[in-house]
């Protein structure tokens, strides 16, 4: 069913996977879920762990003393998600914008905002839900294990491993770093 003032969509925030971007809201089954369950999903980049952060991540992999910049940036990403949820909940936010209206009325319900995140969006989504006063509840999907175990088992890590392994050739050093 298409959202309308008479059939308002649920407001949702979507958290993308590792080093992806807000564009993930257009794939990974998110459009199907939105259509099937009448959700309006919005997304921002998970700053610190998004496509735009690849250079910073590479710098950290080459020299692990640069790693603190990644969690520092992800703190801003978490705040950005909280503000996105606030824009969905507040009457002066998206509901007041014509792009989210039909006949001058919002096409989504502001009374509750939900979170859906997968992979990195699932891992960091717990933090987003903990700090946001506007997110009612959420689903954390595709959660994994700790990075020290996960990274070396992931085929997605192969390309990121190259700079790390070149800078830290001793497997014991790498395990300690993980």
CSV table of N, CA and C in Angstrom, one decimal:
chain,number,residue,atom,x,y,z
A,1,UNK,N,0.8,-1.2,0.0
A,1,UNK,CA,0.0,0.0,0.0
A,1,UNK,C,0.9,1.2,0.0
A,2,UNK,N,0.5,2.2,-0.8
A,2,UNK,CA,1.2,3.5,-0.8
A,2,UNK,C,0.8,4.3,0.4
A,3,UNK,N,1.8,4.9,1.0
A,3,UNK,CA,1.6,5.8,2.1
A,3,UNK,C,0.8,7.0,1.7
A,4,UNK,N,-0.1,7.4,2.6
A,4,UNK,CA,-0.9,8.6,2.4
A,4,UNK,C,-1.3,9.1,3.8
A,5,UNK,N,-1.9,10.3,3.9
A,5,UNK,CA,-2.3,10.8,5.2
A,5,UNK,C,-3.3,9.9,5.8
A,6,UNK,N,-4.2,9.2,5.0
A,6,UNK,CA,-5.1,8.2,5.5
A,6,UNK,C,-4.5,6.9,5.9
A,7,UNK,N,-3.4,6.6,5.3
A,7,UNK,CA,-2.6,5.3,5.5
A,7,UNK,C,-1.2,5.7,5.7
A,8,UNK,N,-0.8,6.3,6.8
A,8,UNK,CA,0.5,6.8,7.0
A,8,UNK,C,1.5,5.7,7.2
A,9,UNK,N,2.7,5.9,6.6
A,9,UNK,CA,3.8,4.9,6.8
A,9,UNK,C,4.4,5.1,8.2
A,10,UNK,N,5.0,4.0,8.6
A,10,UNK,CA,5.8,4.0,9.8
A,10,UNK,C,7.1,4.7,9.5
A,11,UNK,N,7.6,5.5,10.4
A,11,UNK,CA,8.9,6.2,10.2
A,11,UNK,C,10.0,5.3,10.6
A,12,UNK,N,11.0,5.2,9.7
A,12,UNK,CA,12.1,4.3,10.0
A,12,UNK,C,13.5,4.9,9.6
A,13,UNK,N,14.5,4.5,10.3
A,13,UNK,CA,15.9,4.9,10.1
A,13,UNK,C,16.6,3.6,9.7
A,14,UNK,N,17.4,3.7,8.6
A,14,UNK,CA,18.1,2.5,8.2
A,14,UNK,C,19.6,2.7,8.4
A,15,UNK,N,20.3,1.7,9.0
A,15,UNK,CA,21.7,1.7,9.2
A,15,UNK,C,22.4,0.8,8.2
A,16,UNK,N,23.3,1.2,7.4
A,16,UNK,CA,24.0,0.5,6.4
A,16,UNK,C,25.2,-0.4,6.9
A,17,UNK,N,25.7,-1.2,6.1
A,17,UNK,CA,26.8,-2.1,6.4
A,17,UNK,C,28.2,-1.4,6.4
A,18,UNK,N,29.2,-2.2,6.7
A,18,UNK,CA,30.6,-1.7,6.8
A,18,UNK,C,31.0,-1.0,5.5
A,19,UNK,N,31.4,0.2,5.6
A,19,UNK,CA,32.0,1.1,4.5
A,19,UNK,C,31.1,1.2,3.3
A,20,UNK,N,29.8,1.1,3.6
A,20,UNK,CA,28.8,1.4,2.6
A,20,UNK,C,28.3,2.8,2.8
A,21,UNK,N,27.1,3.1,2.4
A,21,UNK,CA,26.6,4.5,2.5
A,21,UNK,C,25.1,4.5,2.7
A,22,UNK,N,24.5,5.7,2.8
A,22,UNK,CA,23.1,5.8,2.9
A,22,UNK,C,22.3,5.2,1.7
A,23,UNK,N,23.0,5.1,0.6
A,23,UNK,CA,22.4,4.5,-0.6
A,23,UNK,C,21.9,3.1,-0.4
A,24,UNK,N,22.4,2.4,0.7
A,24,UNK,CA,22.0,1.0,1.0
A,24,UNK,C,20.5,1.0,1.3
A,25,UNK,N,19.9,2.1,1.6
A,25,UNK,CA,18.5,2.1,1.9
A,25,UNK,C,17.7,1.7,0.6
A,26,UNK,N,18.4,1.8,-0.5
A,26,UNK,CA,17.7,1.5,-1.8
A,26,UNK,C,17.9,0.0,-2.2
A,27,UNK,N,18.7,-0.8,-1.4
A,27,UNK,CA,18.9,-2.2,-1.8
A,27,UNK,C,18.9,-3.0,-0.5
A,28,UNK,N,19.4,-4.2,-0.5
A,28,UNK,CA,19.4,-5.1,0.7
A,28,UNK,C,18.0,-5.4,1.1
A,29,UNK,N,17.1,-5.4,0.3
A,29,UNK,CA,15.7,-5.8,0.7
A,29,UNK,C,14.9,-4.7,1.4
A,30,UNK,N,15.6,-3.5,1.6
A,30,UNK,CA,14.9,-2.4,2.3
A,30,UNK,C,13.7,-1.9,1.6
A,31,UNK,N,13.8,-1.7,0.3
A,31,UNK,CA,12.5,-1.2,-0.4
A,31,UNK,C,11.4,-2.3,-0.3
A,32,UNK,N,11.7,-3.5,-0.4
A,32,UNK,CA,10.7,-4.6,-0.3
A,32,UNK,C,10.0,-4.5,1.1
A,33,UNK,N,10.8,-4.4,2.1
A,33,UNK,CA,10.3,-4.3,3.5
A,33,UNK,C,9.4,-3.0,3.7
A,34,UNK,N,9.9,-1.9,3.1
A,34,UNK,CA,9.1,-0.7,3.2
A,34,UNK,C,7.8,-0.8,2.5
A,35,UNK,N,7.8,-1.4,1.3
A,35,UNK,CA,6.6,-1.6,0.6
A,35,UNK,C,5.6,-2.6,1.3
A,36,UNK,N,6.1,-3.7,1.7
A,36,UNK,CA,5.3,-4.8,2.3
A,36,UNK,C,4.8,-4.4,3.7
A,37,UNK,N,5.5,-3.5,4.4
A,37,UNK,CA,5.1,-3.2,5.8
A,37,UNK,C,4.8,-1.7,6.0
A,38,UNK,N,4.7,-1.0,4.9
A,38,UNK,CA,4.3,0.4,4.9
A,38,UNK,C,5.3,1.3,5.8
A,39,UNK,N,6.6,1.2,5.5
A,39,UNK,CA,7.6,2.0,6.2
A,39,UNK,C,8.1,3.1,5.2
A,40,UNK,N,8.5,4.2,5.8
A,40,UNK,CA,9.2,5.3,5.2
A,40,UNK,C,10.6,5.2,5.8
A,41,UNK,N,11.6,4.7,5.1
A,41,UNK,CA,12.9,4.6,5.6
A,41,UNK,C,13.8,5.8,5.2
A,42,UNK,N,14.5,6.4,6.1
A,42,UNK,CA,15.5,7.4,5.8
A,42,UNK,C,16.8,7.0,6.2
A,43,UNK,N,17.9,7.5,5.6
A,43,UNK,CA,19.2,7.1,6.0
A,43,UNK,C,20.2,8.2,5.8
A,44,UNK,N,21.3,8.1,6.6
A,44,UNK,CA,22.4,9.0,6.5
A,44,UNK,C,23.7,8.0,6.5
A,45,UNK,N,24.8,8.6,6.1
A,45,UNK,CA,26.0,7.8,6.1
A,45,UNK,C,26.4,7.6,7.6
A,46,UNK,N,26.9,6.4,7.9
A,46,UNK,CA,27.4,6.1,9.2
A,46,UNK,C,28.8,6.6,9.3
A,47,UNK,N,28.9,7.9,9.4
A,47,UNK,CA,30.2,8.6,9.4
A,47,UNK,C,31.2,7.8,10.2
A,48,UNK,N,32.4,7.7,9.7
A,48,UNK,CA,33.4,6.9,10.4
A,48,UNK,C,33.6,5.5,9.8
A,49,UNK,N,32.4,5.0,9.3
A,49,UNK,CA,32.4,3.6,8.8
A,49,UNK,C,31.6,3.6,7.4
A,50,UNK,N,31.7,4.7,6.7
A,50,UNK,CA,31.0,4.8,5.4
A,50,UNK,C,32.0,4.9,4.2
A,51,UNK,N,31.5,4.8,3.0
A,51,UNK,CA,32.3,4.8,1.8
A,51,UNK,C,33.3,6.0,1.8
A,52,UNK,N,32.8,7.1,2.2
A,52,UNK,CA,33.6,8.4,2.3
A,52,UNK,C,34.7,8.3,3.3
A,53,UNK,N,34.8,7.3,4.1
A,53,UNK,CA,35.8,7.2,5.1
A,53,UNK,C,36.9,6.2,4.7
A,54,UNK,N,36.9,5.7,3.4
A,54,UNK,CA,37.9,4.7,3.0
A,54,UNK,C,39.3,5.2,3.1
A,55,UNK,N,39.6,6.5,2.8
A,55,UNK,CA,40.9,7.0,2.9
A,55,UNK,C,41.4,7.0,4.4
A,56,UNK,N,40.5,7.4,5.3
A,56,UNK,CA,40.9,7.4,6.7
A,56,UNK,C,41.1,5.9,7.2
A,57,UNK,N,40.2,5.0,6.8
A,57,UNK,CA,40.4,3.6,7.2
A,57,UNK,C,41.7,3.1,6.7
A,58,UNK,N,42.0,3.4,5.4
A,58,UNK,CA,43.3,2.9,4.8
A,58,UNK,C,44.5,3.4,5.6
A,59,UNK,N,44.4,4.7,6.0
A,59,UNK,CA,45.5,5.3,6.8
A,59,UNK,C,45.6,4.6,8.1
A,60,UNK,N,44.5,4.2,8.7
A,60,UNK,CA,44.6,3.5,10.0
A,60,UNK,C,45.1,2.1,9.8
A,61,UNK,N,44.8,1.5,8.7
A,61,UNK,CA,45.4,0.1,8.5
A,61,UNK,C,46.9,0.1,8.2
A,62,UNK,N,47.3,1.2,7.6
A,62,UNK,CA,48.8,1.4,7.4
A,62,UNK,C,49.6,1.7,8.6
A,63,UNK,N,48.9,2.4,9.5
A,63,UNK,CA,49.5,2.8,10.8
A,63,UNK,C,48.5,2.8,11.9
A,64,UNK,N,48.4,1.7,12.7
A,64,UNK,CA,47.3,1.6,13.7
A,64,UNK,C,47.3,2.7,14.7
A,65,UNK,N,48.4,3.5,14.8
A,65,UNK,CA,48.3,4.7,15.7
A,65,UNK,C,47.3,5.7,15.2
A,66,UNK,N,46.8,5.6,13.9
A,66,UNK,CA,45.8,6.4,13.4
A,66,UNK,C,44.4,5.9,13.7
A,67,UNK,N,44.3,4.8,14.3
A,67,UNK,CA,43.0,4.1,14.5
A,67,UNK,C,42.0,5.0,15.3
A,68,UNK,N,42.4,5.8,16.3
A,68,UNK,CA,41.4,6.6,17.1
A,68,UNK,C,40.6,7.5,16.3
A,69,UNK,N,41.0,7.9,15.1
A,69,UNK,CA,40.2,8.7,14.2
A,69,UNK,C,38.9,8.0,13.8
A,70,UNK,N,38.9,6.7,13.7
A,70,UNK,CA,37.7,5.9,13.3
A,70,UNK,C,36.6,6.0,14.3
A,71,UNK,N,36.9,5.6,15.6
A,71,UNK,CA,35.8,5.8,16.5
A,71,UNK,C,35.4,7.2,16.8
A,72,UNK,N,36.3,8.1,16.7
A,72,UNK,CA,36.0,9.6,16.8
A,72,UNK,C,35.0,10.0,15.8
A,73,UNK,N,35.2,9.6,14.5
A,73,UNK,CA,34.3,9.9,13.4
A,73,UNK,C,33.0,9.2,13.6
A,74,UNK,N,33.0,7.9,14.1
A,74,UNK,CA,31.8,7.2,14.2
A,74,UNK,C,30.9,7.8,15.3
A,75,UNK,N,31.5,8.5,16.3
A,75,UNK,CA,30.7,9.2,17.3
A,75,UNK,C,29.8,10.2,16.6
A,76,UNK,N,30.4,11.0,15.6
A,76,UNK,CA,29.6,11.9,14.8
A,76,UNK,C,28.5,11.2,14.0
A,77,UNK,N,28.9,10.1,13.5
A,77,UNK,CA,27.9,9.3,12.7
A,77,UNK,C,26.7,8.9,13.6
A,78,UNK,N,26.9,8.5,14.8
A,78,UNK,CA,25.9,8.2,15.7
A,78,UNK,C,25.0,9.4,16.0
A,79,UNK,N,25.6,10.5,16.2
A,79,UNK,CA,24.8,11.8,16.5
A,79,UNK,C,24.0,12.1,15.2
A,80,UNK,N,24.5,11.9,14.0
A,80,UNK,CA,23.8,12.2,12.8
A,80,UNK,C,22.5,11.3,12.7
A,81,UNK,N,22.6,10.0,13.1
A,81,UNK,CA,21.5,9.2,13.1
A,81,UNK,C,20.4,9.6,14.1
A,82,UNK,N,20.9,10.1,15.3
A,82,UNK,CA,19.9,10.6,16.3
A,82,UNK,C,19.2,11.8,15.8
A,83,UNK,N,19.9,12.7,15.0
A,83,UNK,CA,19.2,13.9,14.5
A,83,UNK,C,18.3,13.5,13.4
A,84,UNK,N,18.6,12.5,12.6
A,84,UNK,CA,17.7,12.0,11.6
A,84,UNK,C,16.4,11.5,12.2
A,85,UNK,N,16.5,10.7,13.3
A,85,UNK,CA,15.3,10.3,14.0
A,85,UNK,C,14.5,11.5,14.5
A,86,UNK,N,15.2,12.5,15.0
A,86,UNK,CA,14.5,13.7,15.5
A,86,UNK,C,13.8,14.4,14.4
A,87,UNK,N,14.4,14.4,13.2
A,87,UNK,CA,13.7,15.0,12.0
A,87,UNK,C,12.4,14.3,11.6
A,88,UNK,N,12.4,13.0,11.9
A,88,UNK,CA,11.2,12.2,11.6
A,88,UNK,C,10.1,12.4,12.6
A,89,UNK,N,10.5,12.6,13.9
A,89,UNK,CA,9.6,12.7,15.0
A,89,UNK,C,9.0,14.1,15.2
A,90,UNK,N,9.8,15.1,15.0
A,90,UNK,CA,9.5,16.5,15.3
A,90,UNK,C,8.5,17.0,14.3
A,91,UNK,N,7.4,17.7,14.7
A,91,UNK,CA,6.4,18.3,13.7
A,91,UNK,C,7.1,19.3,12.8
A,92,UNK,N,8.1,20.0,13.2
A,92,UNK,CA,8.8,21.0,12.4
A,92,UNK,C,9.9,20.3,11.5
A,93,UNK,N,10.0,19.0,11.6
A,93,UNK,CA,11.0,18.3,10.7
A,93,UNK,C,10.5,17.9,9.4
A,94,UNK,N,10.7,16.6,9.0
A,94,UNK,CA,10.3,16.2,7.6
A,94,UNK,C,8.8,16.3,7.4
A,95,UNK,N,8.0,16.1,8.5
A,95,UNK,CA,6.5,16.2,8.3
A,95,UNK,C,6.1,17.5,7.8
A,96,UNK,N,6.9,18.6,8.0
A,96,UNK,CA,6.5,19.9,7.6
A,96,UNK,C,7.0,20.2,6.2
A,97,UNK,N,7.7,19.3,5.5
A,97,UNK,CA,8.2,19.5,4.2
A,97,UNK,C,7.3,18.9,3.2
A,98,UNK,N,7.1,19.6,2.1
A,98,UNK,CA,6.1,19.2,1.0
A,98,UNK,C,6.5,17.8,0.4
A,99,UNK,N,7.8,17.5,0.4
A,99,UNK,CA,8.3,16.2,-0.1
A,99,UNK,C,7.8,15.0,0.7
A,100,UNK,N,7.3,15.2,1.9
A,100,UNK,CA,6.8,14.2,2.8
A,100,UNK,C,5.3,14.3,3.0
A,101,UNK,N,4.7,15.1,2.1
A,101,UNK,CA,3.3,15.4,2.3
A,101,UNK,C,2.4,15.0,1.1
A,102,UNK,N,1.1,14.9,1.3
A,102,UNK,CA,0.2,14.7,0.3
A,102,UNK,C,-1.0,15.6,0.7
A,103,UNK,N,-1.4,16.5,-0.2
A,103,UNK,CA,-2.5,17.4,0.1
A,103,UNK,C,-2.2,18.2,1.4
A,104,UNK,N,-0.9,18.6,1.6
A,104,UNK,CA,-0.5,19.4,2.8
A,104,UNK,C,-0.4,18.6,4.1
A,105,UNK,N,-0.6,17.3,4.1
A,105,UNK,CA,-0.6,16.5,5.3
A,105,UNK,C,0.6,15.4,5.2
A,106,UNK,N,1.3,15.2,6.3
A,106,UNK,CA,2.3,14.2,6.2
A,106,UNK,C,1.8,12.8,5.8
A,107,UNK,N,2.7,12.0,5.1
A,107,UNK,CA,2.3,10.7,4.6
A,107,UNK,C,3.0,9.6,5.6
A,108,UNK,N,3.5,10.1,6.7
A,108,UNK,CA,4.1,9.1,7.6
A,108,UNK,C,3.7,9.5,9.1
A,109,UNK,N,3.7,8.5,9.9
A,109,UNK,CA,3.3,8.7,11.3
A,109,UNK,C,4.5,9.1,12.2
A,110,UNK,N,4.4,10.3,12.8
A,110,UNK,CA,5.5,10.8,13.6
A,110,UNK,C,5.5,10.2,15.0
A,111,UNK,N,4.5,9.5,15.4
A,111,UNK,CA,4.4,9.1,16.8
A,111,UNK,C,5.4,8.1,17.3
A,112,UNK,N,6.0,7.4,16.3
A,112,UNK,CA,7.1,6.5,16.7
A,112,UNK,C,8.1,6.4,15.5
A,113,UNK,N,9.4,6.3,15.8
A,113,UNK,CA,10.4,6.1,14.8
A,113,UNK,C,11.1,4.7,15.2
A,114,UNK,N,11.3,3.9,14.1
A,114,UNK,CA,11.9,2.6,14.3
A,114,UNK,C,13.3,2.6,13.6
A,115,UNK,N,14.2,1.7,14.1
A,115,UNK,CA,15.5,1.6,13.5
A,115,UNK,C,15.6,0.2,12.9
A,116,UNK,N,16.3,0.1,11.8
A,116,UNK,CA,16.6,-1.2,11.2
A,116,UNK,C,18.1,-1.1,10.7
A,117,UNK,N,18.9,-1.9,11.1
A,117,UNK,CA,20.3,-1.9,10.7
A,117,UNK,C,20.9,-3.3,10.5
A,118,UNK,N,21.7,-3.4,9.5
A,118,UNK,CA,22.3,-4.7,9.3
A,118,UNK,C,23.8,-4.6,9.2
A,119,UNK,N,24.5,-5.7,9.5
A,119,UNK,CA,25.9,-5.7,9.5
A,119,UNK,C,26.5,-4.6,10.4
A,120,UNK,N,27.3,-3.7,9.9
A,120,UNK,CA,27.8,-2.6,10.7
A,120,UNK,C,26.6,-1.8,11.2
A,121,UNK,N,25.6,-1.6,10.5
A,121,UNK,CA,24.4,-0.9,10.9
A,121,UNK,C,23.7,-1.6,12.1
A,122,UNK,N,23.9,-3.0,12.2
A,122,UNK,CA,23.4,-3.7,13.3
A,122,UNK,C,24.3,-3.5,14.5
A,123,UNK,N,25.6,-3.5,14.3
A,123,UNK,CA,26.5,-3.4,15.4
A,123,UNK,C,26.4,-2.0,16.0
A,124,UNK,N,26.5,-1.0,15.2
A,124,UNK,CA,26.4,0.4,15.7
A,124,UNK,C,25.0,0.9,16.0
A,125,UNK,N,24.0,0.1,15.5
A,125,UNK,CA,22.6,0.5,15.7
A,125,UNK,C,22.2,0.4,17.2
A,126,UNK,N,22.8,-0.5,17.9
A,126,UNK,CA,22.6,-0.5,19.4
A,126,UNK,C,22.9,0.8,20.1
A,127,UNK,N,24.0,1.4,19.6
A,127,UNK,CA,24.5,2.7,20.2
A,127,UNK,C,23.5,3.7,19.8
A,128,UNK,N,23.1,3.7,18.5
A,128,UNK,CA,22.1,4.7,18.0
A,128,UNK,C,20.8,4.6,18.8
A,129,UNK,N,20.3,3.4,19.0
A,129,UNK,CA,19.0,3.3,19.8
A,129,UNK,C,19.2,3.7,21.2
A,130,UNK,N,20.4,3.5,21.8
A,130,UNK,CA,20.6,3.8,23.2
A,130,UNK,C,20.6,5.3,23.4
A,131,UNK,N,21.2,6.1,22.5
A,131,UNK,CA,21.3,7.5,22.7
A,131,UNK,C,20.1,8.3,22.2
A,132,UNK,N,19.3,7.8,21.2
A,132,UNK,CA,18.2,8.5,20.6
A,132,UNK,C,17.0,8.5,21.5
A,133,UNK,N,16.5,9.6,21.8
A,133,UNK,CA,15.2,9.8,22.5
A,133,UNK,C,14.0,9.6,21.6
A,134,UNK,N,14.3,9.5,20.3
A,134,UNK,CA,13.2,9.5,19.4
A,134,UNK,C,12.9,8.1,18.8
A,135,UNK,N,13.9,7.2,18.9
A,135,UNK,CA,13.7,5.8,18.3
A,135,UNK,C,13.0,5.0,19.3
A,136,UNK,N,11.8,4.5,18.9
A,136,UNK,CA,11.0,3.6,19.8
A,136,UNK,C,11.6,2.3,20.0
A,137,UNK,N,11.9,1.6,19.0
A,137,UNK,CA,12.5,0.2,19.0
A,137,UNK,C,13.1,0.0,17.7
A,138,UNK,N,13.9,-1.1,17.6
A,138,UNK,CA,14.5,-1.4,16.3
A,138,UNK,C,14.9,-2.9,16.2
A,139,UNK,N,15.5,-3.2,15.0
A,139,UNK,CA,16.0,-4.5,14.7
A,139,UNK,C,17.4,-4.4,14.3
A,140,UNK,N,18.2,-5.3,14.9
A,140,UNK,CA,19.7,-5.3,14.6
A,140,UNK,C,19.9,-6.6,13.9
A,141,UNK,N,20.2,-6.5,12.6
A,141,UNK,CA,20.4,-7.8,11.9
A,141,UNK,C,21.8,-8.0,11.4
A,142,UNK,N,22.1,-9.3,11.1
A,142,UNK,CA,23.4,-9.7,10.6
A,142,UNK,C,24.5,-9.3,11.6
A,143,UNK,N,24.2,-9.5,12.9
A,143,UNK,CA,25.3,-9.2,13.8
A,143,UNK,C,26.3,-10.3,13.7
A,144,UNK,N,27.5,-9.9,14.0
A,144,UNK,CA,28.6,-10.9,13.9
A,144,UNK,C,29.3,-11.2,15.3
A,145,UNK,N,30.5,-11.4,15.2
A,145,UNK,CA,31.3,-11.7,16.4
A,145,UNK,C,32.3,-10.6,16.5
A,146,UNK,N,33.2,-10.7,17.5
A,146,UNK,CA,34.2,-9.6,17.7
A,146,UNK,C,35.1,-9.6,16.5
A,147,UNK,N,35.6,-8.4,16.2
A,147,UNK,CA,36.5,-8.2,15.0
A,147,UNK,C,37.7,-9.1,15.0
A,148,UNK,N,38.3,-9.4,16.2
A,148,UNK,CA,39.5,-10.2,16.2
A,148,UNK,C,39.3,-11.5,15.6
A,149,UNK,N,38.0,-12.0,15.7
A,149,UNK,CA,37.7,-13.3,15.1
A,149,UNK,C,37.1,-13.1,13.7
A,150,UNK,N,36.3,-12.1,13.5
A,150,UNK,CA,35.5,-11.9,12.3
A,150,UNK,C,36.4,-11.5,11.1
A,151,UNK,N,37.3,-10.6,11.3
A,151,UNK,CA,38.1,-10.0,10.2
A,151,UNK,C,38.8,-11.1,9.4
A,152,UNK,N,39.6,-11.9,10.0
A,152,UNK,CA,40.4,-12.9,9.3
A,152,UNK,C,39.6,-13.9,8.6
A,153,UNK,N,38.3,-14.1,9.0
A,153,UNK,CA,37.4,-15.1,8.4
A,153,UNK,C,36.6,-14.5,7.2
A,154,UNK,N,36.6,-13.2,7.1
A,154,UNK,CA,35.7,-12.5,6.1
A,154,UNK,C,36.4,-12.4,4.8
A,155,UNK,N,35.7,-12.8,3.7
A,155,UNK,CA,36.3,-12.6,2.4
A,155,UNK,C,36.2,-11.1,2.0
A,156,UNK,N,35.4,-10.3,2.6
A,156,UNK,CA,35.3,-8.9,2.4
A,156,UNK,C,36.5,-8.2,2.9
A,157,UNK,N,37.2,-8.8,3.9
A,157,UNK,CA,38.4,-8.2,4.5
A,157,UNK,C,39.7,-8.3,3.6
A,158,UNK,N,39.6,-9.2,2.7
A,158,UNK,CA,40.9,-9.5,1.9
A,158,UNK,C,41.5,-8.2,1.3
A,159,UNK,N,40.7,-7.3,0.7
A,159,UNK,CA,41.3,-6.2,0.1
A,159,UNK,C,41.8,-5.2,1.2
A,160,UNK,N,41.1,-5.1,2.3
A,160,UNK,CA,41.6,-4.2,3.4
A,160,UNK,C,42.8,-4.8,4.2
A,161,UNK,N,42.9,-6.1,4.1
A,161,UNK,CA,44.1,-6.8,4.8
A,161,UNK,C,45.4,-6.4,4.1
A,162,UNK,N,45.4,-6.1,2.8
A,162,UNK,CA,46.7,-5.8,2.1
A,162,UNK,C,47.5,-4.7,2.8
A,163,UNK,N,47.0,-3.5,3.1
A,163,UNK,CA,47.8,-2.5,3.7
A,163,UNK,C,48.2,-2.9,5.1
A,164,UNK,N,47.2,-3.5,5.8
A,164,UNK,CA,47.5,-3.9,7.2
A,164,UNK,C,48.6,-5.0,7.3
A,165,UNK,N,48.5,-6.0,6.4
A,165,UNK,CA,49.5,-7.0,6.4
A,165,UNK,C,50.9,-6.5,5.9
A,166,UNK,N,50.9,-5.6,5.0
A,166,UNK,CA,52.1,-5.0,4.6
A,166,UNK,C,52.8,-4.2,5.7
A,167,UNK,N,52.0,-3.5,6.5
A,167,UNK,CA,52.6,-2.7,7.6
A,167,UNK,C,52.9,-3.5,8.8
A,168,UNK,N,52.2,-4.6,9.0
A,168,UNK,CA,52.3,-5.5,10.2
A,168,UNK,C,52.5,-6.9,9.7
A,169,UNK,N,53.7,-7.3,9.2
A,169,UNK,CA,53.9,-8.6,8.6
A,169,UNK,C,53.8,-9.8,9.6
A,170,UNK,N,54.1,-9.5,10.9
A,170,UNK,CA,54.1,-10.6,11.9
A,170,UNK,C,52.7,-10.9,12.3
A,171,UNK,N,52.3,-12.2,12.1
A,171,UNK,CA,50.9,-12.6,12.5
A,171,UNK,C,50.6,-12.4,14.0
A,172,UNK,N,51.6,-12.5,14.8
A,172,UNK,CA,51.3,-12.2,16.3
A,172,UNK,C,51.0,-10.7,16.5
A,173,UNK,N,51.7,-9.9,15.8
A,173,UNK,CA,51.5,-8.4,15.9
A,173,UNK,C,50.1,-8.1,15.4
A,174,UNK,N,49.7,-8.8,14.3
A,174,UNK,CA,48.3,-8.5,13.8
A,174,UNK,C,47.2,-9.0,14.8
A,175,UNK,N,47.4,-10.2,15.4
A,175,UNK,CA,46.5,-10.7,16.4
A,175,UNK,C,46.3,-9.7,17.5
A,176,UNK,N,47.5,-9.2,18.0
A,176,UNK,CA,47.4,-8.3,19.1
A,176,UNK,C,46.7,-7.0,18.7
A,177,UNK,N,46.9,-6.5,17.5
A,177,UNK,CA,46.2,-5.4,17.0
A,177,UNK,C,44.7,-5.6,16.9
A,178,UNK,N,44.3,-6.8,16.4
A,178,UNK,CA,42.9,-7.1,16.3
A,178,UNK,C,42.3,-7.1,17.7
